Coordinates of N, CA, C and O and ligand atoms in Angstrom, one line a residue:
M1 N -12.4 12.8 -13.8 CA -12.9 12.6 -12.5 C -11.7 11.6 -11.8 O -11.2 10.7 -12.1
P2 N -11.3 12.4 -10.4 CA -10.1 11.5 -9.9 C -10.8 9.9 -9.5 O -11.5 9.9 -9.6
K3 N -9.3 9.2 -9.5 CA -9.8 7.9 -9.0 C -8.9 7.3 -8.0 O -7.5 7.8 -7.9
V4 N -9.3 6.3 -7.2 CA -8.7 5.7 -6.0 C -8.8 4.3 -6.1 O -9.8 4.0 -6.7
L5 N -7.5 3.7 -6.0 CA -7.6 2.3 -6.2 C -7.5 1.5 -4.4 O -6.5 2.2 -3.8
I6 N -8.3 1.3 -4.2 CA -8.1 0.4 -2.7 C -7.8 -1.1 -3.1 O -8.0 -2.0 -3.9
I7 N -6.7 -1.5 -1.8 CA -6.3 -2.7 -1.9 C -6.4 -3.5 -0.9 O -5.6 -3.0 0.0
Y8 N -6.6 -4.6 -0.5 CA -6.7 -5.5 0.5 C -6.7 -6.7 0.5 O -6.7 -7.1 -0.6
Y9 N -6.1 -7.3 1.6 CA -6.3 -8.5 1.9 C -7.0 -9.0 3.2 O -7.0 -8.5 4.2
S10 N -7.7 -10.1 2.7 CA -8.7 -10.6 3.8 C -9.0 -12.2 3.8 O -9.2 -12.6 2.8
R11 N -8.7 -12.5 5.1 CA -8.7 -14.1 5.3 C -10.6 -14.8 5.4 O -10.9 -15.3 5.1
T12 N -11.0 -13.5 6.5 CA -12.4 -14.4 7.0 C -13.3 -12.7 7.0 O -14.4 -13.1 7.2
G13 N -13.1 -11.9 5.9 CA -14.1 -11.0 5.3 C -14.3 -9.8 6.3 O -14.6 -9.1 5.7
N14 N -13.4 -9.6 7.4 CA -13.6 -8.7 8.2 C -13.1 -7.2 7.5 O -13.6 -6.1 7.1
T15 N -11.5 -7.2 6.9 CA -11.1 -6.0 5.9 C -11.6 -5.8 4.9 O -11.8 -4.9 4.5
E16 N -12.4 -7.3 4.2 CA -13.4 -6.9 3.3 C -14.3 -6.1 3.1 O -14.4 -5.3 2.3
R17 N -15.0 -6.6 4.4 CA -16.2 -5.4 4.2 C -15.9 -3.6 4.7 O -16.6 -3.0 4.3
M18 N -14.8 -3.9 5.7 CA -13.8 -2.4 5.7 C -13.7 -2.0 4.3 O -14.3 -0.8 4.0
A19 N -13.3 -2.6 3.4 CA -12.9 -2.0 2.4 C -14.2 -1.8 1.4 O -14.1 -0.6 1.0
N20 N -15.1 -2.7 1.3 CA -16.2 -2.0 0.9 C -17.1 -0.8 1.3 O -17.5 0.0 0.5
I21 N -17.0 -0.8 2.8 CA -17.7 0.5 2.9 C -17.0 2.2 3.1 O -17.1 2.7 2.5
I22 N -15.5 1.4 2.8 CA -14.4 2.7 2.5 C -15.1 3.1 1.0 O -15.0 4.4 0.6
A23 N -14.8 2.0 0.2 CA -15.2 1.9 -1.6 C -16.6 3.4 -1.8 O -16.8 4.1 -2.4
D24 N -17.7 2.5 -0.8 CA -18.8 3.1 -0.9 C -18.6 4.7 -0.6 O -19.1 5.7 -1.6
A25 N -18.2 5.0 0.2 CA -18.0 6.3 0.7 C -17.3 7.1 -0.2 O -17.6 8.4 -0.3
I26 N -16.3 6.7 -0.7 CA -15.3 7.2 -1.7 C -16.2 8.0 -2.9 O -16.0 8.7 -3.3
K27 N -16.8 6.4 -3.5 CA -17.5 6.8 -4.3 C -18.9 8.0 -4.2 O -19.2 8.7 -4.7
E28 N -19.4 7.9 -3.0 CA -20.5 8.9 -2.7 C -20.1 10.3 -2.7 O -20.9 11.1 -2.9
N29 N -18.8 10.3 -2.5 CA -18.3 11.9 -2.6 C -17.4 12.1 -3.7 O -16.8 13.2 -3.4
G30 N -17.7 11.4 -4.7 CA -17.6 12.2 -6.5 C -16.5 11.8 -6.8 O -15.4 12.4 -7.5
V31 N -15.5 10.4 -6.3 CA -14.2 10.1 -6.8 C -14.6 8.8 -7.0 O -15.0 7.9 -6.6
E32 N -14.0 8.1 -8.4 CA -14.4 6.9 -8.7 C -13.3 6.0 -7.7 O -12.2 6.7 -7.6
V33 N -13.6 5.0 -8.1 CA -13.0 3.9 -7.1 C -13.0 2.5 -7.9 O -13.9 2.1 -8.0
A34 N -11.7 1.9 -7.6 CA -11.7 0.6 -8.0 C -11.4 -0.3 -6.5 O -10.5 0.6 -5.6
C35 N -12.1 -1.5 -6.3 CA -11.6 -2.0 -4.9 C -11.2 -3.4 -4.9 O -11.9 -4.4 -5.4
K36 N -10.1 -3.7 -4.8 CA -9.4 -4.9 -5.3 C -8.9 -5.8 -4.5 O -7.9 -5.2 -3.4
K37 N -8.7 -7.4 -4.4 CA -8.2 -7.7 -3.5 C -6.6 -7.9 -4.0 O -6.4 -7.8 -5.4
V38 N -5.9 -8.0 -3.1 CA -4.1 -7.9 -3.5 C -4.2 -9.1 -4.5 O -3.2 -8.6 -5.3
E39 N -4.4 -10.1 -4.2 CA -4.3 -11.3 -5.2 C -4.5 -10.8 -6.6 O -4.1 -11.5 -7.6
N40 N -5.8 -10.2 -6.7 CA -6.0 -9.8 -8.1 C -5.6 -8.6 -8.6 O -6.0 -7.8 -9.7
T41 N -4.7 -7.6 -7.8 CA -4.1 -6.9 -8.4 C -2.4 -6.6 -9.1 O -1.5 -7.2 -8.5
D42 N -2.7 -6.1 -9.9 CA -1.4 -5.8 -10.6 C -1.0 -4.3 -10.2 O -1.1 -3.7 -10.3
L43 N 0.4 -4.8 -10.4 CA 1.1 -3.5 -9.7 C 1.1 -2.6 -10.3 O 1.3 -1.2 -9.8
K44 N 1.2 -2.5 -12.0 CA 0.5 -1.6 -12.8 C -0.5 -0.4 -12.4 O -0.2 0.6 -13.0
E45 N -1.3 -1.1 -11.8 CA -2.6 -0.3 -11.7 C -2.5 0.8 -11.0 O -2.9 1.8 -10.5
L46 N -1.1 0.7 -10.2 CA -0.9 2.0 -8.8 C -0.4 3.2 -9.8 O -0.9 4.3 -9.4
L47 N -0.1 3.0 -11.2 CA 0.3 4.4 -11.9 C -0.7 5.1 -12.5 O -0.5 5.9 -12.8
D48 N -2.3 4.3 -12.3 CA -3.2 4.8 -13.0 C -4.2 5.7 -12.1 O -4.8 6.5 -12.7
V49 N -3.7 6.1 -10.9 CA -4.6 6.5 -10.0 C -4.3 7.8 -9.1 O -2.7 7.6 -9.3
D50 N -4.8 8.4 -8.5 CA -4.7 9.8 -7.9 C -4.3 9.1 -6.5 O -3.5 10.0 -5.9
G51 N -5.2 8.3 -5.6 CA -5.0 7.8 -4.4 C -5.0 6.2 -4.3 O -5.4 5.5 -5.2
V52 N -4.3 5.7 -3.6 CA -3.6 4.1 -3.0 C -4.3 4.3 -1.4 O -3.6 4.6 -0.3
V53 N -5.3 3.3 -1.5 CA -6.0 2.8 0.5 C -5.5 1.5 0.1 O -5.7 0.5 -0.4
I54 N -5.0 1.1 1.1 CA -4.0 -0.3 1.6 C -5.0 -0.7 2.5 O -4.7 -0.1 3.9
G55 N -5.5 -2.0 2.8 CA -6.3 -2.6 4.1 C -5.6 -3.9 4.3 O -5.5 -4.6 3.3
S56 N -5.3 -4.3 5.2 CA -4.9 -5.5 5.8 C -5.4 -6.1 7.3 O -5.7 -5.3 8.4
P57 N -5.6 -7.1 7.6 CA -5.7 -7.9 9.1 C -4.5 -7.4 9.5 O -3.2 -7.6 9.1
T58 N -4.8 -7.5 11.2 CA -3.5 -7.5 11.9 C -2.8 -8.6 11.8 O -3.8 -9.5 12.5
Y59 N -1.8 -8.8 11.7 CA -1.0 -10.2 11.9 C 0.0 -9.8 12.9 O 1.3 -9.2 12.5
Y60 N -0.1 -10.4 14.3 CA 1.2 -10.3 14.8 C 1.4 -8.8 14.8 O 2.7 -8.3 15.0
G61 N 0.3 -7.3 14.9 CA 0.8 -6.4 15.1 C 1.3 -5.8 13.5 O 1.7 -4.2 13.9
S62 N 1.1 -6.2 12.7 CA 1.6 -5.9 11.5 C 0.9 -6.3 10.2 O -0.3 -7.0 10.7
M63 N 1.4 -5.9 9.6 CA 0.5 -6.6 8.0 C 0.5 -7.5 7.7 O 1.6 -8.2 7.9
A64 N -0.6 -8.3 6.7 CA -0.2 -9.3 6.5 C 0.8 -9.7 5.5 O 1.3 -8.5 4.8
A65 N 1.3 -10.8 5.2 CA 2.8 -11.3 4.5 C 2.2 -10.9 3.0 O 3.1 -10.2 1.9
E66 N 1.1 -11.3 2.8 CA 0.6 -10.8 1.2 C 1.0 -9.4 0.8 O 0.9 -8.7 -0.2
I67 N 0.0 -8.6 1.6 CA 0.1 -6.9 1.3 C 1.7 -6.5 1.8 O 2.1 -5.9 0.7
K68 N 2.6 -7.0 2.6 CA 3.7 -6.8 2.4 C 4.9 -7.4 1.1 O 5.3 -6.2 0.9
K69 N 4.3 -8.5 0.7 CA 5.1 -8.8 -0.6 C 4.7 -8.0 -1.8 O 5.2 -7.1 -2.8
F70 N 3.1 -7.4 -1.6 CA 3.0 -6.4 -2.7 C 3.7 -4.9 -2.4 O 4.0 -4.6 -3.6
I71 N 3.8 -4.7 -1.2 CA 4.6 -3.3 -1.0 C 5.8 -3.5 -1.7 O 6.2 -2.6 -2.1
D72 N 6.4 -4.3 -1.2 CA 7.9 -4.7 -1.7 C 8.1 -4.8 -3.0 O 9.2 -4.3 -3.8
D73 N 6.9 -5.6 -3.9 CA 7.4 -5.7 -5.2 C 6.9 -4.0 -6.0 O 7.4 -3.8 -6.9
S74 N 6.3 -3.3 -5.3 CA 6.2 -1.8 -5.3 C 7.4 -0.8 -5.8 O 7.2 0.4 -6.3
V75 N 8.7 -1.6 -5.5 CA 9.8 -0.9 -5.6 C 10.0 -0.6 -7.2 O 10.8 0.0 -7.3
K76 N 9.4 -1.3 -7.9 CA 9.5 -1.2 -9.2 C 9.4 0.1 -9.5 O 9.8 1.0 -10.8
Y77 N 8.2 0.8 -8.8 CA 7.9 1.8 -9.7 C 8.2 3.2 -8.2 O 7.5 4.2 -8.0
H78 N 9.1 2.7 -7.5 CA 9.6 3.7 -6.9 C 9.9 5.2 -7.3 O 10.8 5.4 -8.4
G79 N 9.3 6.1 -7.1 CA 9.3 7.4 -7.1 C 8.5 7.7 -8.2 O 8.2 9.0 -8.6
K80 N 7.7 7.1 -8.8 CA 6.5 7.0 -9.7 C 5.3 7.1 -9.0 O 4.1 7.9 -9.6
L81 N 5.0 7.3 -7.3 CA 4.3 7.1 -6.7 C 3.8 8.6 -5.8 O 3.0 8.8 -5.3
D82 N 5.4 9.1 -6.5 CA 5.2 10.5 -5.6 C 3.9 11.6 -5.6 O 3.7 11.8 -6.9
G83 N 3.6 12.0 -4.7 CA 2.3 13.3 -4.7 C 0.9 12.6 -4.7 O -0.1 13.3 -5.2
K84 N 0.9 11.3 -4.9 CA -0.5 10.6 -4.7 C -1.0 11.0 -3.4 O 0.1 10.6 -2.4
V85 N -2.3 10.6 -3.2 CA -2.8 10.3 -1.8 C -2.8 8.9 -1.3 O -3.0 8.0 -2.3
G86 N -2.4 8.9 0.0 CA -2.4 7.4 0.6 C -3.2 7.3 1.8 O -3.6 8.1 2.7
G87 N -3.3 6.0 2.0 CA -4.1 6.1 3.0 C -4.0 4.3 3.7 O -4.0 3.3 2.5
A88 N -4.6 3.8 4.8 CA -4.6 2.6 5.4 C -5.7 2.2 6.4 O -6.2 3.3 7.0
F89 N -6.0 1.1 6.3 CA -6.9 0.5 7.2 C -6.5 -1.0 7.8 O -6.1 -1.3 7.0
S90 N -7.5 -1.1 8.8 CA -6.9 -2.8 9.4 C -8.1 -3.4 9.9 O -8.6 -2.5 11.2
S91 N -8.1 -4.5 10.4 CA -9.0 -5.3 11.4 C -8.2 -6.0 12.1 O -7.7 -6.8 11.7
A92 N -8.3 -6.1 13.7 CA -7.9 -6.9 14.3 C -8.8 -7.7 15.4 O -10.2 -7.3 15.5
A93 N -8.0 -8.8 15.9 CA -9.6 -9.3 16.9 C -9.3 -8.7 18.2 O -10.5 -8.6 18.7
I94 N -8.3 -8.2 18.6 CA -8.2 -7.3 20.1 C -7.7 -5.8 19.8 O -8.2 -5.3 19.6
T95 N -6.5 -6.2 19.5 CA -5.6 -4.9 19.3 C -4.4 -5.1 18.5 O -4.0 -6.0 17.8
G96 N -3.5 -4.0 17.9 CA -2.5 -4.2 17.0 C -2.6 -3.5 15.9 O -2.0 -3.1 15.1
H97 N -4.2 -3.2 15.5 CA -4.0 -2.5 14.4 C -3.8 -1.0 14.0 O -3.7 -0.6 12.9
E98 N -3.7 -0.4 15.2 CA -3.0 0.8 14.8 C -1.4 0.9 14.3 O -0.9 1.5 13.6
T99 N -0.7 0.1 15.1 CA 0.8 -0.4 14.4 C 0.7 -1.0 13.1 O 1.6 -1.1 12.4
T100 N -0.6 -1.8 12.7 CA -0.5 -2.4 11.5 C -0.7 -1.5 10.5 O -0.3 -1.1 9.3
V101 N -1.8 -0.4 10.7 CA -2.2 0.7 9.7 C -0.6 1.9 9.7 O -0.2 2.3 8.9
M102 N 0.0 1.7 10.9 CA 1.2 2.6 10.8 C 2.6 2.4 9.8 O 3.1 2.4 9.2
S103 N 2.3 0.9 9.7 CA 3.8 0.1 9.1 C 3.0 0.4 7.7 O 4.0 0.3 6.8
I104 N 2.0 0.2 7.1 CA 1.4 0.5 5.7 C 1.8 2.3 5.5 O 2.3 2.2 4.4
L105 N 1.3 2.8 6.6 CA 1.8 4.5 6.1 C 2.9 4.5 5.8 O 3.6 5.5 5.1
E106 N 3.8 3.9 6.7 CA 5.5 3.8 6.5 C 5.8 4.1 4.8 O 6.5 4.5 4.7
A107 N 5.3 2.9 4.7 CA 5.6 2.5 3.4 C 5.2 3.4 2.0 O 5.9 4.0 1.0
L108 N 4.3 3.9 2.5 CA 3.6 4.9 1.5 C 4.2 6.1 1.5 O 4.3 6.8 0.5
L109 N 4.5 6.5 2.8 CA 5.3 7.9 2.8 C 6.6 7.8 2.0 O 7.0 8.6 1.6
I110 N 7.3 6.6 2.2 CA 8.5 6.6 1.9 C 8.5 6.2 0.0 O 9.5 7.1 -0.5
H111 N 7.2 5.8 -0.4 CA 6.5 6.5 -1.9 C 6.5 7.7 -2.0 O 6.1 8.0 -3.1
G112 N 6.6 8.4 -1.0 CA 6.1 10.2 -1.3 C 4.5 10.5 -1.2 O 4.5 11.5 -1.5
M113 N 4.2 9.5 -0.7 CA 2.5 10.1 -0.8 C 1.9 10.5 0.3 O 2.9 10.9 1.0
I114 N 1.0 11.5 0.1 CA 0.5 12.4 0.9 C -0.7 11.7 2.0 O -1.7 11.0 1.0
I115 N -0.2 12.4 3.5 CA -1.3 10.9 4.2 C -2.1 12.4 4.9 O -1.1 13.2 5.6
Q116 N -3.6 11.8 5.2 CA -4.1 12.9 6.1 C -4.3 12.4 7.3 O -5.1 11.2 7.2
G117 N -3.9 12.7 8.8 CA -4.7 12.6 9.7 C -5.9 13.0 10.0 O -6.6 13.3 9.3
D118 N -6.4 12.3 11.2 CA -8.0 13.0 11.9 C -7.7 13.4 13.1 O -7.4 12.7 13.9
S119 N -8.1 14.5 13.1 CA -7.7 15.1 14.5 C -9.3 14.8 15.4 O -9.2 15.0 16.7
G120 N -10.5 14.5 14.7 CA -11.7 14.5 15.3 C -12.1 12.8 15.3 O -13.4 12.7 16.0
G121 N -11.1 12.1 14.7 CA -11.8 10.3 14.5 C -10.5 9.4 14.5 O -9.9 9.7 15.7
Q122 N -10.7 8.5 14.3 CA -9.2 7.5 14.6 C -8.4 8.3 13.7 O -8.3 8.7 12.5
H123 N -7.3 8.5 14.2 CA -6.0 9.2 13.9 C -5.4 9.1 12.8 O -5.0 9.9 12.1
Y124 N -5.1 7.7 12.6 CA -3.8 7.0 11.5 C -4.8 6.7 10.3 O -4.1 6.6 9.3
G125 N -6.1 6.2 10.7 CA -6.7 5.5 9.3 C -7.8 4.6 10.1 O -8.1 4.6 11.2
A126 N -9.0 4.0 9.6 CA -9.9 3.1 10.1 C -9.6 2.1 10.2 O -8.5 1.5 9.9
T127 N -9.9 1.6 11.6 CA -9.7 0.4 12.1 C -11.0 -0.1 13.1 O -11.9 0.3 13.2
T128 N -10.7 -1.6 12.9 CA -11.9 -2.4 13.7 C -11.7 -3.2 14.5 O -10.5 -4.0 14.2
V129 N -12.4 -3.7 15.4 CA -12.2 -5.0 16.3 C -13.2 -6.0 15.5 O -14.3 -6.1 15.8
G130 N -12.5 -7.1 14.9 CA -13.1 -8.2 14.0 C -14.2 -7.3 13.0 O -13.9 -6.2 12.4
K131 N -15.6 -7.7 12.8 CA -16.7 -7.4 11.8 C -16.9 -5.9 12.5 O -17.3 -5.7 13.7
P132 N -16.8 -4.8 11.3 CA -16.9 -3.7 11.6 C -18.6 -3.6 12.2 O -19.3 -4.0 11.7
D133 N -18.7 -3.1 13.7 CA -20.1 -2.6 14.2 C -20.4 -1.6 13.7 O -19.8 -0.8 12.6
K134 N -21.8 -1.1 14.1 CA -22.3 0.3 13.4 C -21.5 1.5 13.7 O -21.1 2.3 12.8
N135 N -21.0 1.7 14.9 CA -20.0 2.8 14.9 C -18.8 2.4 14.2 O -18.4 3.4 13.5
E136 N -18.2 1.6 14.3 CA -17.1 1.4 13.2 C -17.3 1.3 11.7 O -16.3 1.9 11.2
E137 N -18.2 1.1 11.6 CA -19.1 1.6 10.1 C -19.1 3.1 10.0 O -18.5 3.3 9.0
K138 N -19.0 3.8 10.9 CA -19.4 5.1 10.3 C -17.8 5.6 10.6 O -17.5 6.7 9.9
W139 N -16.9 5.1 11.4 CA -15.5 5.5 11.2 C -15.1 5.2 9.8 O -14.6 6.0 9.0
C140 N -15.3 4.1 9.1 CA -14.9 3.9 7.8 C -15.7 4.6 6.7 O -14.7 5.3 5.9
Q141 N -16.6 5.1 7.0 CA -17.5 6.0 6.2 C -16.7 7.6 6.5 O -16.4 7.9 5.0
R142 N -16.0 7.9 7.5 CA -15.5 9.2 7.5 C -14.3 8.9 6.9 O -13.8 10.0 6.6
F143 N -13.6 7.9 6.9 CA -12.3 7.5 6.8 C -12.8 7.9 5.0 O -11.7 8.7 4.3
G144 N -13.3 6.8 4.3 CA -13.7 7.0 2.9 C -14.1 8.5 2.6 O -13.4 9.0 1.2
R145 N -14.9 9.5 3.2 CA -15.3 10.5 2.7 C -14.1 11.5 2.8 O -13.8 12.3 2.0
R146 N -13.2 11.4 3.9 CA -12.4 12.6 4.2 C -11.0 12.5 3.1 O -10.2 13.2 2.5
L147 N -10.8 10.8 2.7 CA -9.7 10.6 1.4 C -10.4 11.1 0.2 O -9.4 12.2 -0.6
A148 N -11.8 10.8 0.0 CA -12.1 11.5 -1.1 C -12.1 13.0 -1.4 O -11.6 13.6 -2.1
E149 N -12.5 13.7 0.2 CA -12.5 14.9 -0.1 C -10.7 15.6 -0.5 O -10.8 16.4 -1.3
L150 N -9.9 15.0 0.2 CA -8.5 15.2 -0.3 C -8.4 15.1 -1.7 O -7.5 15.9 -2.1
V151 N -8.3 13.8 -2.2 CA -8.3 13.8 -3.3 C -8.7 14.5 -4.8 O -8.1 15.2 -5.4
K152 N -10.1 15.0 -4.3 CA -10.9 16.2 -4.9 C -9.8 17.5 -4.7 O -9.6 18.3 -5.9
L153 N -9.6 17.4 -3.7 CA -8.8 19.0 -3.4 C -7.6 19.0 -4.5 O -7.2 20.1 -5.2
I154 N -7.1 18.0 -4.3 CA -5.8 18.4 -5.1 C -5.6 18.0 -6.6 O -4.9 18.1 -7.4
F155 N -6.7 17.1 -6.9 CA -6.5 16.4 -8.4 C -7.6 17.0 -9.2 O -7.8 16.3 -10.1
S156 N -8.9 17.6 -8.6 CA -10.0 18.3 -9.8 C -9.5 18.9 -10.5 O -8.8 20.3 -10.0
Ligands
FMN1 C1 -1.5 -15.0 11.9 C2 -2.5 -14.1 12.4 C3 -2.2 -13.5 13.3 C4 -2.8 -12.5 14.0 N1 -2.6 -11.4 15.0 C5 -3.5 -10.8 15.6 C6 -2.7 -9.6 16.4 O1 -1.6 -9.4 16.5 N2 -3.3 -8.9 17.2 C7 -5.2 -8.9 17.0 O2 -5.8 -8.6 17.7 N3 -5.9 -10.1 16.0 C8 -4.8 -10.7 15.2 N4 -5.2 -11.6 14.6 C9 -6.9 -11.6 14.3 C10 -7.2 -11.0 13.0 O3 -6.5 -9.6 12.7 C11 -8.9 -10.6 12.9 O4 -8.7 -11.8 12.8 C12 -9.0 -9.7 11.7 O5 -10.2 -9.3 11.8 C13 -9.0 -11.0 10.5 O6 -9.4 -9.9 9.5 P1 -10.2 -10.7 8.1 O7 -11.5 -11.2 8.4 O8 -10.0 -9.7 7.0 O9 -9.0 -11.9 7.9 C14 -4.5 -12.4 14.0 C15 -4.6 -13.5 12.6 C16 -3.7 -14.2 12.1 C17 -4.5 -15.3 11.3

């Protein structure tokens, strides 16, 4: 069974809630998933999965320093993550979540990952304003389902 690793940072629980919803949706769609706080994630785990999804709160329109450090440290495996599926999500208090998602996706693209946009939903990745409401929970589920479908298409 293909496998996805979700890595996230969350100080007040909003991004963590998104991570859990996305993880459930991935699992329900037949893909194994590990959902881990960035501080508990070993870089080596990147090597063992088919998809990597990174979530961060929006801090000044970009990712939290903890996520940025993890990504910068991942240079250790530069070239080894090529061809994996990537994705990103972010929670903000007001706005700036899309630039945060894009900053994470830029890094994943530089690693050579495959990123799917969404023509009929949140285009770049899942985003919420604060704690996900019912509607935003649906966007997170859709994001997880589509990511699982792409991973299965490539890696089953
Ligand atoms: C240092 C810092 C910077 C922030 N910058 C932004 C920002 O640029 N735009 C915004 O809408 N919210 C901003 N916020 C609010 C958080 O993005 C928001 O509360 C988010 O939901 C927190 O996610 P968490 O519960 O996973 O920690 C900032 C919060 C902190 C602590």
